[in-house]
PDB file of C-alpha atoms in Angstrom:
ATOM      1  CA  UNK A   8     -13.633  13.182  -2.789  1.00 65.00           C
ATOM      2  CA  UNK A   9     -12.540   9.289  -2.841  1.00 72.00           C
ATOM      3  CA  UNK A  10      -9.067   8.536  -3.785  1.00 67.00           C
ATOM      4  CA  UNK A  11     -10.307   5.254  -5.498  1.00 72.00           C
ATOM      5  CA  UNK A  12     -11.529   7.702  -8.227  1.00 83.00           C
ATOM      6  CA  UNK A  13      -7.942   8.918  -8.795  1.00 89.00           C
ATOM      7  CA  UNK A  14      -6.332   5.266  -8.941  1.00 89.00           C
ATOM      8  CA  UNK A  15      -6.391   3.363 -12.312  1.00 89.00           C
ATOM      9  CA  UNK A  16      -8.495   0.076 -12.541  1.00 89.00           C
ATOM     10  CA  UNK A  17      -5.647  -1.917 -13.224  1.00 90.00           C
ATOM     11  CA  UNK A  18      -3.877  -0.741 -10.370  1.00 90.00           C
ATOM     12  CA  UNK A  19      -6.301  -1.681  -7.468  1.00 91.00           C
ATOM     13  CA  UNK A  20      -4.842  -5.200  -7.270  1.00 94.00           C
ATOM     14  CA  UNK A  21      -1.491  -3.651  -6.222  1.00 95.00           C
ATOM     15  CA  UNK A  22      -3.437  -2.359  -3.006  1.00 94.00           C
ATOM     16  CA  UNK A  23      -4.090  -6.019  -2.070  1.00 94.00           C
ATOM     17  CA  UNK A  24      -0.683  -7.076  -3.164  1.00 96.00           C
ATOM     18  CA  UNK A  25       0.713  -4.250  -0.913  1.00 96.00           C
ATOM     19  CA  UNK A  26      -1.279  -5.321   2.115  1.00 95.00           C
ATOM     20  CA  UNK A  27      -0.210  -8.807   1.926  1.00 95.00           C
ATOM     21  CA  UNK A  28       3.275  -7.707   1.554  1.00 96.00           C
ATOM     22  CA  UNK A  29       2.831  -5.398   4.824  1.00 94.00           C
ATOM     23  CA  UNK A  30       1.142  -8.284   6.476  1.00 93.00           C
ATOM     24  CA  UNK A  31       4.207 -10.679   6.176  1.00 95.00           C
ATOM     25  CA  UNK A  32       6.656  -8.175   7.100  1.00 93.00           C
ATOM     26  CA  UNK A  33       4.722  -7.068  10.186  1.00 91.00           C
ATOM     27  CA  UNK A  34       3.902 -10.923  11.391  1.00 93.00           C
ATOM     28  CA  UNK A  35       7.659 -11.703  10.544  1.00 93.00           C
ATOM     29  CA  UNK A  36       9.320  -9.304  12.648  1.00 86.00           C
ATOM     30  CA  UNK A  37      11.693  -8.966  10.077  1.00 89.00           C
ATOM     31  CA  UNK A  38      11.651  -4.671  10.392  1.00 89.00           C
ATOM     32  CA  UNK A  39      10.127  -2.579  12.363  1.00 92.00           C
ATOM     33  CA  UNK A  40       6.565  -1.520  11.860  1.00 90.00           C
ATOM     34  CA  UNK A  41       7.480   1.975  11.260  1.00 93.00           C
ATOM     35  CA  UNK A  42       9.923   0.968   8.124  1.00 95.00           C
ATOM     36  CA  UNK A  43       6.983  -0.655   6.680  1.00 94.00           C
ATOM     37  CA  UNK A  44       4.819   1.971   4.754  1.00 95.00           C
ATOM     38  CA  UNK A  45       8.541   3.179   3.239  1.00 96.00           C
ATOM     39  CA  UNK A  46       9.195  -0.743   2.279  1.00 96.00           C
ATOM     40  CA  UNK A  47       5.481  -0.819   0.492  1.00 96.00           C
ATOM     41  CA  UNK A  48       6.219   2.417  -1.144  1.00 97.00           C
ATOM     42  CA  UNK A  49       9.464   1.126  -2.558  1.00 97.00           C
ATOM     43  CA  UNK A  50       7.604  -2.160  -3.689  1.00 97.00           C
ATOM     44  CA  UNK A  51       4.923  -0.279  -5.324  1.00 97.00           C
ATOM     45  CA  UNK A  52       7.189   2.319  -7.352  1.00 97.00           C
ATOM     46  CA  UNK A  53       8.994  -0.933  -8.310  1.00 97.00           C
ATOM     47  CA  UNK A  54       5.820  -3.437  -9.098  1.00 96.00           C
ATOM     48  CA  UNK A  55       2.837  -1.149  -9.970  1.00 96.00           C
ATOM     49  CA  UNK A  56       4.558   0.464 -13.286  1.00 96.00           C
ATOM     50  CA  UNK A  57       5.196  -2.801 -14.355  1.00 95.00           C
ATOM     51  CA  UNK A  58       1.752  -3.553 -14.029  1.00 95.00           C
ATOM     52  CA  UNK A  59       0.506  -0.559 -15.477  1.00 95.00           C
ATOM     53  CA  UNK A  60       2.907  -0.737 -18.644  1.00 93.00           C
ATOM     54  CA  UNK A  61       5.921   0.913 -17.945  1.00 95.00           C
ATOM     55  CA  UNK A  62       7.551   3.425 -15.798  1.00 96.00           C
ATOM     56  CA  UNK A  63       5.887   6.910 -17.226  1.00 96.00           C
ATOM     57  CA  UNK A  64       5.215   9.943 -14.825  1.00 96.00           C
ATOM     58  CA  UNK A  65       1.809   8.880 -14.617  1.00 95.00           C
ATOM     59  CA  UNK A  66       2.309   5.254 -13.470  1.00 95.00           C
ATOM     60  CA  UNK A  67       4.921   6.314 -10.857  1.00 96.00           C
ATOM     61  CA  UNK A  68       1.980   8.729  -9.325  1.00 95.00           C
ATOM     62  CA  UNK A  69      -0.446   5.750  -9.640  1.00 95.00           C
ATOM     63  CA  UNK A  70       2.358   3.911  -7.424  1.00 96.00           C
ATOM     64  CA  UNK A  71       2.223   6.830  -4.779  1.00 96.00           C
ATOM     65  CA  UNK A  72      -1.557   6.634  -5.150  1.00 94.00           C
ATOM     66  CA  UNK A  73      -1.771   2.928  -4.715  1.00 95.00           C
ATOM     67  CA  UNK A  74       0.711   2.898  -1.372  1.00 96.00           C
ATOM     68  CA  UNK A  75      -1.312   5.306   0.366  1.00 93.00           C
ATOM     69  CA  UNK A  76      -4.587   3.759  -0.497  1.00 92.00           C
ATOM     70  CA  UNK A  77      -2.862   0.668   0.887  1.00 93.00           C
ATOM     71  CA  UNK A  78      -1.517   2.327   4.026  1.00 93.00           C
ATOM     72  CA  UNK A  79      -4.779   4.609   4.728  1.00 91.00           C
ATOM     73  CA  UNK A  80      -6.947   1.539   4.436  1.00 89.00           C
ATOM     74  CA  UNK A  81      -4.730  -0.304   6.817  1.00 88.00           C
ATOM     75  CA  UNK A  82      -4.950   2.393   8.969  1.00 89.00           C
ATOM     76  CA  UNK A  83      -8.688   2.801   8.647  1.00 89.00           C
ATOM     77  CA  UNK A  84      -8.936  -1.111   9.810  1.00 88.00           C
ATOM     78  CA  UNK A  85      -6.510  -0.653  12.944  1.00 87.00           C
ATOM     79  CA  UNK A  86      -8.674   2.223  14.250  1.00 89.00           C
ATOM     80  CA  UNK A  87     -11.938   0.815  13.680  1.00 88.00           C
ATOM     81  CA  UNK A  88     -11.092  -2.533  15.733  1.00 85.00           C
ATOM     82  CA  UNK A  89      -9.918  -0.132  18.557  1.00 85.00           C
ATOM     83  CA  UNK A  90     -13.309   1.864  18.269  1.00 87.00           C
ATOM     84  CA  UNK A  91     -15.191  -1.250  18.511  1.00 86.00           C
ATOM     85  CA  UNK A  92     -13.292  -2.607  21.494  1.00 76.00           C
TER      86      UNK A  92
END
């Protein structure tokens, strides 16, 4: 089973947007790293429904799934780099 099967096609761009926002906050040292996923969730809860056409229950669920895919994908990258070293 693949998480991307559950995410609306229009919402996939939000994964990249969240990665960019997370990268900015991680490198700016404005927040501790532990707070970045929460910030990304709040950002996604605000932006993803706007991108998908409005604040409906389905679009809010999409926002949560998009955040999960972004954070999980980032963890795969970090852990993959550690395995290669």
